């Protein structure tokens, strides 16, 4: 399977530049070694030969540490460059004629959606992007910087700059020498907001308006459907580095970054809008608004006789004062947006409509999208920590010493009664003694750019009422109006997802929480893809997520409450990854409406938002599917009111139960934890400085449950097994009759999406490579568990192909090409990783080779992550 010609040329150019850089910086010997290993692995992929494979293993085993690290870096750098070429190819191939919005508008028209309704649905769209740092981007920011400049050189066709930049990339240390702080993660994620995402909302609005006009012949005025949030600096769950002080810094940094960038845009407008009222009259309303603003902020007047500039100076100073709390500071983003709307319409009235659209509209839509803080900060904490915090409060107040042991019903009843009052519990001057209370109260006190408060491991109403009690303690709760932020339950495990509908019904029946929801206007509910998969496996987790959404939506409907779902998706298939548009299309009918919130993982930001055109294309695709889903839920199209056949539901219930049984049997089998730890680099991943959050929940692994979901997935990805994305699928699908299976695949969008996700995992898995890691495993464990993995993989693959009626990747040529391109370069890094793990695990702690071996080994982890295009 050949690459598209333009992509092939770019990969070749970048590959040759890398070869030249290796020669010039590191010498001919390393270059020759790279070429020899590349040629050998490519031949083995084309024609497997066990003798040649053993020769290659012997070659790798004979390398010294410097050679091993150099070889790994060479192939890792190739992946950086190949990924760059593929991203640029996506930009170059993007449809410039309206793209996804135009196609969606045509479908709406085909469904009989009237023009006014199509416009209303478009105007109501809200896509909430929530930036998270777990797993964070494995590449250093410095490496990303060079890759961004390389993208520019590639686009400009500047061969000299391209060669120089590749040389700089090769000469750059790719491993972090220190653990990244939360502050580093904030800076890394928010980098994309002023760079790639700043002008995107205005371009989306323009394309949305043009799509409706092009299909329906009627124009309407859209507004940015994008909203941004961040968890970085507010997500305390399992991360001791997220202190109240860090939370205060994170929101202050985001606000300052936003104001500084916005003011630069205003500076350009002030330079441009030099209209003199002596030459061209300016409408009275704008002149008066300008004078009111200047009077409000107590600044000496400037630009006499130039009302547009005076108006903009008022906006400029009021925005600056939002940082200092000075006079005239904007109270909310709506006021800022209103000023910019007035300016735009004034310019249109004066005959400057093109400038209004190109100069003012981007700032107007940026104000709508980013608010006054760039990305309002969410707080997140695990429910058990809140219980401990409230227990300390009750003890301090002399009310109870055993609150943490109270059953759920008793806690809910007591909290419901207690929250009728505004009185705090702690005595005057009381200083928290325990970390749970100190961190909870401290975060609530400094939290200003408020998003939502997410409670992980929610199991009952008391888990959310405790947040309101803690908010009351710092003066941020009123018995009549509740707290000024959403309190969001997060359902993660299989049991919690199964009970989610009943939990939400109980929450909405609680008078205190019901008042809170009514004051906020809706209930937001988060569902977690990571822990549910680790808990029950791929098929059972997906089914639990689907049914949980249905039950939650029904509970909200019965209570007369609007619900917005927050999807905690990751980048890997096992954690809900894959195209967001496809995922939206597969959600249960009636659960989407016009709003959806999704997480954007740190490692995905560069791929999706590393360039303005990538950002535009990615967001347009997602929003187009959201537009169609909103129309479906409003009663339009062939899937309006769609409900799967009862026989399908019953069959999938059986399949999910059988799949979960097989998955859990594997994980609970005696010796499996040892097999996992020996086969994969899970222990070594903990040493890789890619995130501020610890890998383990309790400092060490005693049980699979002690391991976080992201490193669990990452470890299996490293050894090319991808087990969390397919194990148990074969057993589950075998519980469904073949004819019924084919019928479900053809007629049920959700089921089709699940199998397409499994296809991605199976296609990226290569148990032939995984087998090489058995060298690291005790023979008895290897003989017990690896044949089971091979059997389950073969069963999953056969069942998938039978259900879909075609071979793996038959209708995914881009992925097939990408794998064909990557495998010859991934294979040697895996061989190197096996060898280095073998050496590392036998080194005594005091060995002088330990540091160099660690560095080389961690390079292989980075390299495989780059080649697989995800860490976890």
mmCIF file with all atom_site columns, C-alpha atoms in Angstrom, residues 93-273:
data_model
loop_
_atom_site.group_PDB
_atom_site.id
_atom_site.type_symbol
_atom_site.label_atom_id
_atom_site.label_alt_id
_atom_site.label_comp_id
_atom_site.label_asym_id
_atom_site.label_entity_id
_atom_site.label_seq_id
_atom_site.pdbx_PDB_ins_code
_atom_site.Cartn_x
_atom_site.Cartn_y
_atom_site.Cartn_z
_atom_site.occupancy
_atom_site.B_iso_or_equiv
_atom_site.pdbx_formal_charge
_atom_site.auth_seq_id
_atom_site.auth_comp_id
_atom_site.auth_asym_id
_atom_site.auth_atom_id
_atom_site.pdbx_PDB_model_num
ATOM 1   C CA . UNK A 1 93  ? -5.793  17.994 1.966  1.00 0.00 ? 93  UNK A CA 1
ATOM 2   C CA . UNK A 1 94  ? -8.430  19.931 3.932  1.00 0.00 ? 94  UNK A CA 1
ATOM 3   C CA . UNK A 1 95  ? -11.527 20.871 1.959  1.00 0.00 ? 95  UNK A CA 1
ATOM 4   C CA . UNK A 1 96  ? -11.504 24.613 1.447  1.00 0.00 ? 96  UNK A CA 1
ATOM 5   C CA . UNK A 1 97  ? -15.093 24.808 0.194  1.00 0.00 ? 97  UNK A CA 1
ATOM 6   C CA . UNK A 1 98  ? -17.027 24.637 3.442  1.00 0.00 ? 98  UNK A CA 1
ATOM 7   C CA . UNK A 1 99  ? -16.006 21.130 4.397  1.00 0.00 ? 99  UNK A CA 1
ATOM 8   C CA . UNK A 1 100 ? -17.854 19.320 7.157  1.00 0.00 ? 100 UNK A CA 1
ATOM 9   C CA . UNK A 1 101 ? -20.336 22.127 7.870  1.00 0.00 ? 101 UNK A CA 1
ATOM 10  C CA . UNK A 1 102 ? -21.476 22.225 4.246  1.00 0.00 ? 102 UNK A CA 1
ATOM 11  C CA . UNK A 1 103 ? -21.903 18.435 4.174  1.00 0.00 ? 103 UNK A CA 1
ATOM 12  C CA . UNK A 1 104 ? -23.870 18.545 7.446  1.00 0.00 ? 104 UNK A CA 1
ATOM 13  C CA . UNK A 1 105 ? -26.106 21.341 6.142  1.00 0.00 ? 105 UNK A CA 1
ATOM 14  C CA . UNK A 1 106 ? -26.890 19.290 3.034  1.00 0.00 ? 106 UNK A CA 1
ATOM 15  C CA . UNK A 1 107 ? -27.865 16.322 5.216  1.00 0.00 ? 107 UNK A CA 1
ATOM 16  C CA . UNK A 1 108 ? -30.111 18.529 7.335  1.00 0.00 ? 108 UNK A CA 1
ATOM 17  C CA . UNK A 1 109 ? -31.825 19.793 4.208  1.00 0.00 ? 109 UNK A CA 1
ATOM 18  C CA . UNK A 1 110 ? -32.273 16.211 3.010  1.00 0.00 ? 110 UNK A CA 1
ATOM 19  C CA . UNK A 1 111 ? -33.886 15.393 6.372  1.00 0.00 ? 111 UNK A CA 1
ATOM 20  C CA . UNK A 1 112 ? -36.400 18.180 5.843  1.00 0.00 ? 112 UNK A CA 1
ATOM 21  C CA . UNK A 1 113 ? -34.994 20.519 8.487  1.00 0.00 ? 113 UNK A CA 1
ATOM 22  C CA . UNK A 1 114 ? -36.268 24.055 7.664  1.00 0.00 ? 114 UNK A CA 1
ATOM 23  C CA . UNK A 1 115 ? -33.726 26.852 7.259  1.00 0.00 ? 115 UNK A CA 1
ATOM 24  C CA . UNK A 1 116 ? -34.804 28.641 10.438 1.00 0.00 ? 116 UNK A CA 1
ATOM 25  C CA . UNK A 1 117 ? -34.540 25.420 12.454 1.00 0.00 ? 117 UNK A CA 1
ATOM 26  C CA . UNK A 1 118 ? -31.124 24.580 10.989 1.00 0.00 ? 118 UNK A CA 1
ATOM 27  C CA . UNK A 1 119 ? -29.937 28.052 11.974 1.00 0.00 ? 119 UNK A CA 1
ATOM 28  C CA . UNK A 1 120 ? -31.417 27.730 15.470 1.00 0.00 ? 120 UNK A CA 1
ATOM 29  C CA . UNK A 1 121 ? -29.730 24.385 16.006 1.00 0.00 ? 121 UNK A CA 1
ATOM 30  C CA . UNK A 1 122 ? -26.423 25.848 14.809 1.00 0.00 ? 122 UNK A CA 1
ATOM 31  C CA . UNK A 1 123 ? -26.771 28.853 17.114 1.00 0.00 ? 123 UNK A CA 1
ATOM 32  C CA . UNK A 1 124 ? -27.381 26.584 20.121 1.00 0.00 ? 124 UNK A CA 1
ATOM 33  C CA . UNK A 1 125 ? -24.295 24.409 19.588 1.00 0.00 ? 125 UNK A CA 1
ATOM 34  C CA . UNK A 1 126 ? -21.813 24.323 22.460 1.00 0.00 ? 126 UNK A CA 1
ATOM 35  C CA . UNK A 1 127 ? -18.652 22.243 22.416 1.00 0.00 ? 127 UNK A CA 1
ATOM 36  C CA . UNK A 1 128 ? -16.817 22.485 25.731 1.00 0.00 ? 128 UNK A CA 1
ATOM 37  C CA . UNK A 1 129 ? -13.122 21.614 25.402 1.00 0.00 ? 129 UNK A CA 1
ATOM 38  C CA . UNK A 1 130 ? -11.448 20.735 28.689 1.00 0.00 ? 130 UNK A CA 1
ATOM 39  C CA . UNK A 1 131 ? -7.661  20.644 28.665 1.00 0.00 ? 131 UNK A CA 1
ATOM 40  C CA . UNK A 1 132 ? -6.070  18.066 30.935 1.00 0.00 ? 132 UNK A CA 1
ATOM 41  C CA . UNK A 1 133 ? -2.495  17.043 31.641 1.00 0.00 ? 133 UNK A CA 1
ATOM 42  C CA . UNK A 1 134 ? -2.759  13.273 32.077 1.00 0.00 ? 134 UNK A CA 1
ATOM 43  C CA . UNK A 1 135 ? -1.031  11.880 30.230 1.00 0.00 ? 135 UNK A CA 1
ATOM 44  C CA . UNK A 1 136 ? 0.858   15.016 29.452 1.00 0.00 ? 136 UNK A CA 1
ATOM 45  C CA . UNK A 1 137 ? 2.669   15.535 26.170 1.00 0.00 ? 137 UNK A CA 1
ATOM 46  C CA . UNK A 1 138 ? 5.642   13.143 26.290 1.00 0.00 ? 138 UNK A CA 1
ATOM 47  C CA . UNK A 1 139 ? 7.739   15.469 24.149 1.00 0.00 ? 139 UNK A CA 1
ATOM 48  C CA . UNK A 1 140 ? 9.568   18.387 25.726 1.00 0.00 ? 140 UNK A CA 1
ATOM 49  C CA . UNK A 1 141 ? 8.198   21.818 24.866 1.00 0.00 ? 141 UNK A CA 1
ATOM 50  C CA . UNK A 1 142 ? 11.533  22.512 23.181 1.00 0.00 ? 142 UNK A CA 1
ATOM 51  C CA . UNK A 1 143 ? 11.037  19.569 20.829 1.00 0.00 ? 143 UNK A CA 1
ATOM 52  C CA . UNK A 1 144 ? 7.512   20.749 20.062 1.00 0.00 ? 144 UNK A CA 1
ATOM 53  C CA . UNK A 1 145 ? 8.851   24.215 19.305 1.00 0.00 ? 145 UNK A CA 1
ATOM 54  C CA . UNK A 1 146 ? 11.237  22.843 16.686 1.00 0.00 ? 146 UNK A CA 1
ATOM 55  C CA . UNK A 1 147 ? 8.469   20.740 15.153 1.00 0.00 ? 147 UNK A CA 1
ATOM 56  C CA . UNK A 1 148 ? 6.172   23.768 14.888 1.00 0.00 ? 148 UNK A CA 1
ATOM 57  C CA . UNK A 1 149 ? 8.900   25.727 13.093 1.00 0.00 ? 149 UNK A CA 1
ATOM 58  C CA . UNK A 1 150 ? 9.478   22.713 10.838 1.00 0.00 ? 150 UNK A CA 1
ATOM 59  C CA . UNK A 1 151 ? 5.799   22.782 9.898  1.00 0.00 ? 151 UNK A CA 1
ATOM 60  C CA . UNK A 1 152 ? 6.261   26.389 8.785  1.00 0.00 ? 152 UNK A CA 1
ATOM 61  C CA . UNK A 1 153 ? 9.366   25.504 6.777  1.00 0.00 ? 153 UNK A CA 1
ATOM 62  C CA . UNK A 1 154 ? 7.541   22.629 5.108  1.00 0.00 ? 154 UNK A CA 1
ATOM 63  C CA . UNK A 1 155 ? 4.601   24.880 4.208  1.00 0.00 ? 155 UNK A CA 1
ATOM 64  C CA . UNK A 1 156 ? 6.923   27.571 2.866  1.00 0.00 ? 156 UNK A CA 1
ATOM 65  C CA . UNK A 1 157 ? 8.977   25.091 0.832  1.00 0.00 ? 157 UNK A CA 1
ATOM 66  C CA . UNK A 1 158 ? 12.113  26.453 2.488  1.00 0.00 ? 158 UNK A CA 1
ATOM 67  C CA . UNK A 1 159 ? 14.603  23.612 2.101  1.00 0.00 ? 159 UNK A CA 1
ATOM 68  C CA . UNK A 1 160 ? 17.482  25.421 3.805  1.00 0.00 ? 160 UNK A CA 1
ATOM 69  C CA . UNK A 1 161 ? 15.441  26.262 6.901  1.00 0.00 ? 161 UNK A CA 1
ATOM 70  C CA . UNK A 1 162 ? 14.040  22.745 6.969  1.00 0.00 ? 162 UNK A CA 1
ATOM 71  C CA . UNK A 1 163 ? 17.530  21.212 6.958  1.00 0.00 ? 163 UNK A CA 1
ATOM 72  C CA . UNK A 1 164 ? 18.761  23.594 9.667  1.00 0.00 ? 164 UNK A CA 1
ATOM 73  C CA . UNK A 1 165 ? 15.743  22.949 11.858 1.00 0.00 ? 165 UNK A CA 1
ATOM 74  C CA . UNK A 1 166 ? 16.075  19.152 11.562 1.00 0.00 ? 166 UNK A CA 1
ATOM 75  C CA . UNK A 1 167 ? 19.718  19.529 12.549 1.00 0.00 ? 167 UNK A CA 1
ATOM 76  C CA . UNK A 1 168 ? 18.662  21.588 15.595 1.00 0.00 ? 168 UNK A CA 1
ATOM 77  C CA . UNK A 1 169 ? 16.081  18.936 16.475 1.00 0.00 ? 169 UNK A CA 1
ATOM 78  C CA . UNK A 1 170 ? 18.672  16.164 16.306 1.00 0.00 ? 170 UNK A CA 1
ATOM 79  C CA . UNK A 1 171 ? 21.055  18.156 18.492 1.00 0.00 ? 171 UNK A CA 1
ATOM 80  C CA . UNK A 1 172 ? 18.360  18.746 21.138 1.00 0.00 ? 172 UNK A CA 1
ATOM 81  C CA . UNK A 1 173 ? 18.045  16.619 24.278 1.00 0.00 ? 173 UNK A CA 1
ATOM 82  C CA . UNK A 1 174 ? 14.601  14.999 24.107 1.00 0.00 ? 174 UNK A CA 1
ATOM 83  C CA . UNK A 1 175 ? 14.521  13.709 27.689 1.00 0.00 ? 175 UNK A CA 1
ATOM 84  C CA . UNK A 1 176 ? 13.520  15.975 30.545 1.00 0.00 ? 176 UNK A CA 1
ATOM 85  C CA . UNK A 1 177 ? 16.143  16.123 33.251 1.00 0.00 ? 177 UNK A CA 1
ATOM 86  C CA . UNK A 1 178 ? 13.626  17.085 35.924 1.00 0.00 ? 178 UNK A CA 1
ATOM 87  C CA . UNK A 1 179 ? 10.068  16.062 36.693 1.00 0.00 ? 179 UNK A CA 1
ATOM 88  C CA . UNK A 1 180 ? 7.647   18.538 35.106 1.00 0.00 ? 180 UNK A CA 1
ATOM 89  C CA . UNK A 1 181 ? 5.709   20.647 37.559 1.00 0.00 ? 181 UNK A CA 1
ATOM 90  C CA . UNK A 1 182 ? 2.035   21.471 37.321 1.00 0.00 ? 182 UNK A CA 1
ATOM 91  C CA . UNK A 1 183 ? 3.165   24.944 36.260 1.00 0.00 ? 183 UNK A CA 1
ATOM 92  C CA . UNK A 1 184 ? 5.030   23.391 33.316 1.00 0.00 ? 184 UNK A CA 1
ATOM 93  C CA . UNK A 1 185 ? 1.898   21.470 32.350 1.00 0.00 ? 185 UNK A CA 1
ATOM 94  C CA . UNK A 1 186 ? -0.240  24.626 32.490 1.00 0.00 ? 186 UNK A CA 1
ATOM 95  C CA . UNK A 1 187 ? 2.165   26.486 30.226 1.00 0.00 ? 187 UNK A CA 1
ATOM 96  C CA . UNK A 1 188 ? 2.417   23.563 27.824 1.00 0.00 ? 188 UNK A CA 1
ATOM 97  C CA . UNK A 1 189 ? -1.344  23.124 27.368 1.00 0.00 ? 189 UNK A CA 1
ATOM 98  C CA . UNK A 1 190 ? -2.330  26.793 27.296 1.00 0.00 ? 190 UNK A CA 1
ATOM 99  C CA . UNK A 1 191 ? 0.334   27.411 24.648 1.00 0.00 ? 191 UNK A CA 1
ATOM 100 C CA . UNK A 1 192 ? -2.199  26.373 21.996 1.00 0.00 ? 192 UNK A CA 1
ATOM 101 C CA . UNK A 1 193 ? -4.878  28.884 22.989 1.00 0.00 ? 193 UNK A CA 1
ATOM 102 C CA . UNK A 1 194 ? -3.122  32.101 21.904 1.00 0.00 ? 194 UNK A CA 1
ATOM 103 C CA . UNK A 1 195 ? -1.292  30.369 19.070 1.00 0.00 ? 195 UNK A CA 1
ATOM 104 C CA . UNK A 1 196 ? -3.430  27.952 17.047 1.00 0.00 ? 196 UNK A CA 1
ATOM 105 C CA . UNK A 1 197 ? -6.856  28.413 18.615 1.00 0.00 ? 197 UNK A CA 1
ATOM 106 C CA . UNK A 1 198 ? -7.093  32.195 18.900 1.00 0.00 ? 198 UNK A CA 1
ATOM 107 C CA . UNK A 1 199 ? -8.554  32.930 15.469 1.00 0.00 ? 199 UNK A CA 1
ATOM 108 C CA . UNK A 1 200 ? -10.284 29.576 14.997 1.00 0.00 ? 200 UNK A CA 1
ATOM 109 C CA . UNK A 1 201 ? -13.676 30.450 16.567 1.00 0.00 ? 201 UNK A CA 1
ATOM 110 C CA . UNK A 1 202 ? -14.222 33.331 14.131 1.00 0.00 ? 202 UNK A CA 1
ATOM 111 C CA . UNK A 1 203 ? -13.322 31.102 11.180 1.00 0.00 ? 203 UNK A CA 1
ATOM 112 C CA . UNK A 1 204 ? -15.702 28.399 12.420 1.00 0.00 ? 204 UNK A CA 1
ATOM 113 C CA . UNK A 1 205 ? -18.495 30.954 12.714 1.00 0.00 ? 205 UNK A CA 1
ATOM 114 C CA . UNK A 1 206 ? -17.867 32.195 9.192  1.00 0.00 ? 206 UNK A CA 1
ATOM 115 C CA . UNK A 1 207 ? -17.882 28.675 7.751  1.00 0.00 ? 207 UNK A CA 1
ATOM 116 C CA . UNK A 1 208 ? -21.038 27.793 9.672  1.00 0.00 ? 208 UNK A CA 1
ATOM 117 C CA . UNK A 1 209 ? -22.819 30.882 8.342  1.00 0.00 ? 209 UNK A CA 1
ATOM 118 C CA . UNK A 1 210 ? -21.620 30.150 4.808  1.00 0.00 ? 210 UNK A CA 1
ATOM 119 C CA . UNK A 1 211 ? -22.778 26.522 5.025  1.00 0.00 ? 211 UNK A CA 1
ATOM 120 C CA . UNK A 1 212 ? -26.335 27.551 5.927  1.00 0.00 ? 212 UNK A CA 1
ATOM 121 C CA . UNK A 1 213 ? -26.366 30.275 3.259  1.00 0.00 ? 213 UNK A CA 1
ATOM 122 C CA . UNK A 1 214 ? -24.943 27.945 0.616  1.00 0.00 ? 214 UNK A CA 1
ATOM 123 C CA . UNK A 1 215 ? -27.486 25.182 1.200  1.00 0.00 ? 215 UNK A CA 1
ATOM 124 C CA . UNK A 1 216 ? -30.571 27.142 2.270  1.00 0.00 ? 216 UNK A CA 1
ATOM 125 C CA . UNK A 1 217 ? -29.948 30.478 0.547  1.00 0.00 ? 217 UNK A CA 1
ATOM 126 C CA . UNK A 1 218 ? -30.542 32.327 3.819  1.00 0.00 ? 218 UNK A CA 1
ATOM 127 C CA . UNK A 1 219 ? -28.006 34.062 6.039  1.00 0.00 ? 219 UNK A CA 1
ATOM 128 C CA . UNK A 1 220 ? -27.985 34.079 9.828  1.00 0.00 ? 220 UNK A CA 1
ATOM 129 C CA . UNK A 1 221 ? -25.531 35.432 12.386 1.00 0.00 ? 221 UNK A CA 1
ATOM 130 C CA . UNK A 1 222 ? -23.805 32.668 14.311 1.00 0.00 ? 222 UNK A CA 1
ATOM 131 C CA . UNK A 1 223 ? -21.671 32.956 17.423 1.00 0.00 ? 223 UNK A CA 1
ATOM 132 C CA . UNK A 1 224 ? -18.738 30.895 18.578 1.00 0.00 ? 224 UNK A CA 1
ATOM 133 C CA . UNK A 1 225 ? -19.899 27.415 19.663 1.00 0.00 ? 225 UNK A CA 1
ATOM 134 C CA . UNK A 1 226 ? -16.585 26.685 21.424 1.00 0.00 ? 226 UNK A CA 1
ATOM 135 C CA . UNK A 1 227 ? -16.001 27.076 25.151 1.00 0.00 ? 227 UNK A CA 1
ATOM 136 C CA . UNK A 1 228 ? -12.762 26.222 26.946 1.00 0.00 ? 228 UNK A CA 1
ATOM 137 C CA . UNK A 1 229 ? -11.987 24.871 30.396 1.00 0.00 ? 229 UNK A CA 1
ATOM 138 C CA . UNK A 1 230 ? -8.864  23.505 32.076 1.00 0.00 ? 230 UNK A CA 1
ATOM 139 C CA . UNK A 1 231 ? -8.166  20.904 34.758 1.00 0.00 ? 231 UNK A CA 1
ATOM 140 C CA . UNK A 1 232 ? -4.463  21.700 34.954 1.00 0.00 ? 232 UNK A CA 1
ATOM 141 C CA . UNK A 1 233 ? -3.781  23.246 38.328 1.00 0.00 ? 233 UNK A CA 1
ATOM 142 C CA . UNK A 1 234 ? -7.206  22.326 39.690 1.00 0.00 ? 234 UNK A CA 1
ATOM 143 C CA . UNK A 1 235 ? -7.201  18.524 39.412 1.00 0.00 ? 235 UNK A CA 1
ATOM 144 C CA . UNK A 1 236 ? -6.173  17.407 42.893 1.00 0.00 ? 236 UNK A CA 1
ATOM 145 C CA . UNK A 1 237 ? -7.367  13.803 42.504 1.00 0.00 ? 237 UNK A CA 1
ATOM 146 C CA . UNK A 1 238 ? -4.294  11.750 43.340 1.00 0.00 ? 238 UNK A CA 1
ATOM 147 C CA . UNK A 1 239 ? -1.873  14.584 42.634 1.00 0.00 ? 239 UNK A CA 1
ATOM 148 C CA . UNK A 1 240 ? -0.272  16.033 45.777 1.00 0.00 ? 240 UNK A CA 1
ATOM 149 C CA . UNK A 1 241 ? 1.487   18.643 43.632 1.00 0.00 ? 241 UNK A CA 1
ATOM 150 C CA . UNK A 1 242 ? -1.822  20.469 43.050 1.00 0.00 ? 242 UNK A CA 1
ATOM 151 C CA . UNK A 1 243 ? -1.890  22.631 46.144 1.00 0.00 ? 243 UNK A CA 1
ATOM 152 C CA . UNK A 1 244 ? -4.112  25.693 46.710 1.00 0.00 ? 244 UNK A CA 1
ATOM 153 C CA . UNK A 1 245 ? -1.086  27.822 45.922 1.00 0.00 ? 245 UNK A CA 1
ATOM 154 C CA . UNK A 1 246 ? -0.676  26.080 42.559 1.00 0.00 ? 246 UNK A CA 1
ATOM 155 C CA . UNK A 1 247 ? -4.386  26.522 41.829 1.00 0.00 ? 247 UNK A CA 1
ATOM 156 C CA . UNK A 1 248 ? -4.095  30.271 42.500 1.00 0.00 ? 248 UNK A CA 1
ATOM 157 C CA . UNK A 1 249 ? -1.051  30.510 40.252 1.00 0.00 ? 249 UNK A CA 1
ATOM 158 C CA . UNK A 1 250 ? -2.675  28.521 37.424 1.00 0.00 ? 250 UNK A CA 1
ATOM 159 C CA . UNK A 1 251 ? -5.758  30.692 37.154 1.00 0.00 ? 251 UNK A CA 1
ATOM 160 C CA . UNK A 1 252 ? -3.698  33.879 37.475 1.00 0.00 ? 252 UNK A CA 1
ATOM 161 C CA . UNK A 1 253 ? -1.308  32.735 34.737 1.00 0.00 ? 253 UNK A CA 1
ATOM 162 C CA . UNK A 1 254 ? -4.170  31.917 32.365 1.00 0.00 ? 254 UNK A CA 1
ATOM 163 C CA . UNK A 1 255 ? -5.866  35.258 33.010 1.00 0.00 ? 255 UNK A CA 1
ATOM 164 C CA . UNK A 1 256 ? -2.675  37.237 32.451 1.00 0.00 ? 256 UNK A CA 1
ATOM 165 C CA . UNK A 1 257 ? -1.873  35.322 29.280 1.00 0.00 ? 257 UNK A CA 1
ATOM 166 C CA . UNK A 1 258 ? -5.370  36.036 27.990 1.00 0.00 ? 258 UNK A CA 1
ATOM 167 C CA . UNK A 1 259 ? -5.364  39.763 28.791 1.00 0.00 ? 259 UNK A CA 1
ATOM 168 C CA . UNK A 1 260 ? -1.896  40.274 27.340 1.00 0.00 ? 260 UNK A CA 1
ATOM 169 C CA . UNK A 1 261 ? -2.820  38.514 24.107 1.00 0.00 ? 261 UNK A CA 1
ATOM 170 C CA . UNK A 1 262 ? -6.172  40.277 23.816 1.00 0.00 ? 262 UNK A CA 1
ATOM 171 C CA . UNK A 1 263 ? -4.565  43.656 24.393 1.00 0.00 ? 263 UNK A CA 1
ATOM 172 C CA . UNK A 1 264 ? -2.107  42.991 21.581 1.00 0.00 ? 264 UNK A CA 1
ATOM 173 C CA . UNK A 1 265 ? -5.091  42.469 19.286 1.00 0.00 ? 265 UNK A CA 1
ATOM 174 C CA . UNK A 1 266 ? -6.647  45.692 20.544 1.00 0.00 ? 266 UNK A CA 1
ATOM 175 C CA . UNK A 1 267 ? -3.367  47.516 19.909 1.00 0.00 ? 267 UNK A CA 1
ATOM 176 C CA . UNK A 1 268 ? -3.553  46.519 16.246 1.00 0.00 ? 268 UNK A CA 1
ATOM 177 C CA . UNK A 1 269 ? -7.140  47.733 16.020 1.00 0.00 ? 269 UNK A CA 1
ATOM 178 C CA . UNK A 1 270 ? -6.220  51.037 17.655 1.00 0.00 ? 270 UNK A CA 1
ATOM 179 C CA . UNK A 1 271 ? -3.509  51.516 15.035 1.00 0.00 ? 271 UNK A CA 1
ATOM 180 C CA . UNK A 1 272 ? -5.921  50.693 12.212 1.00 0.00 ? 272 UNK A CA 1
ATOM 181 C CA . UNK A 1 273 ? -9.073  52.563 13.244 1.00 0.00 ? 273 UNK A CA 1
#
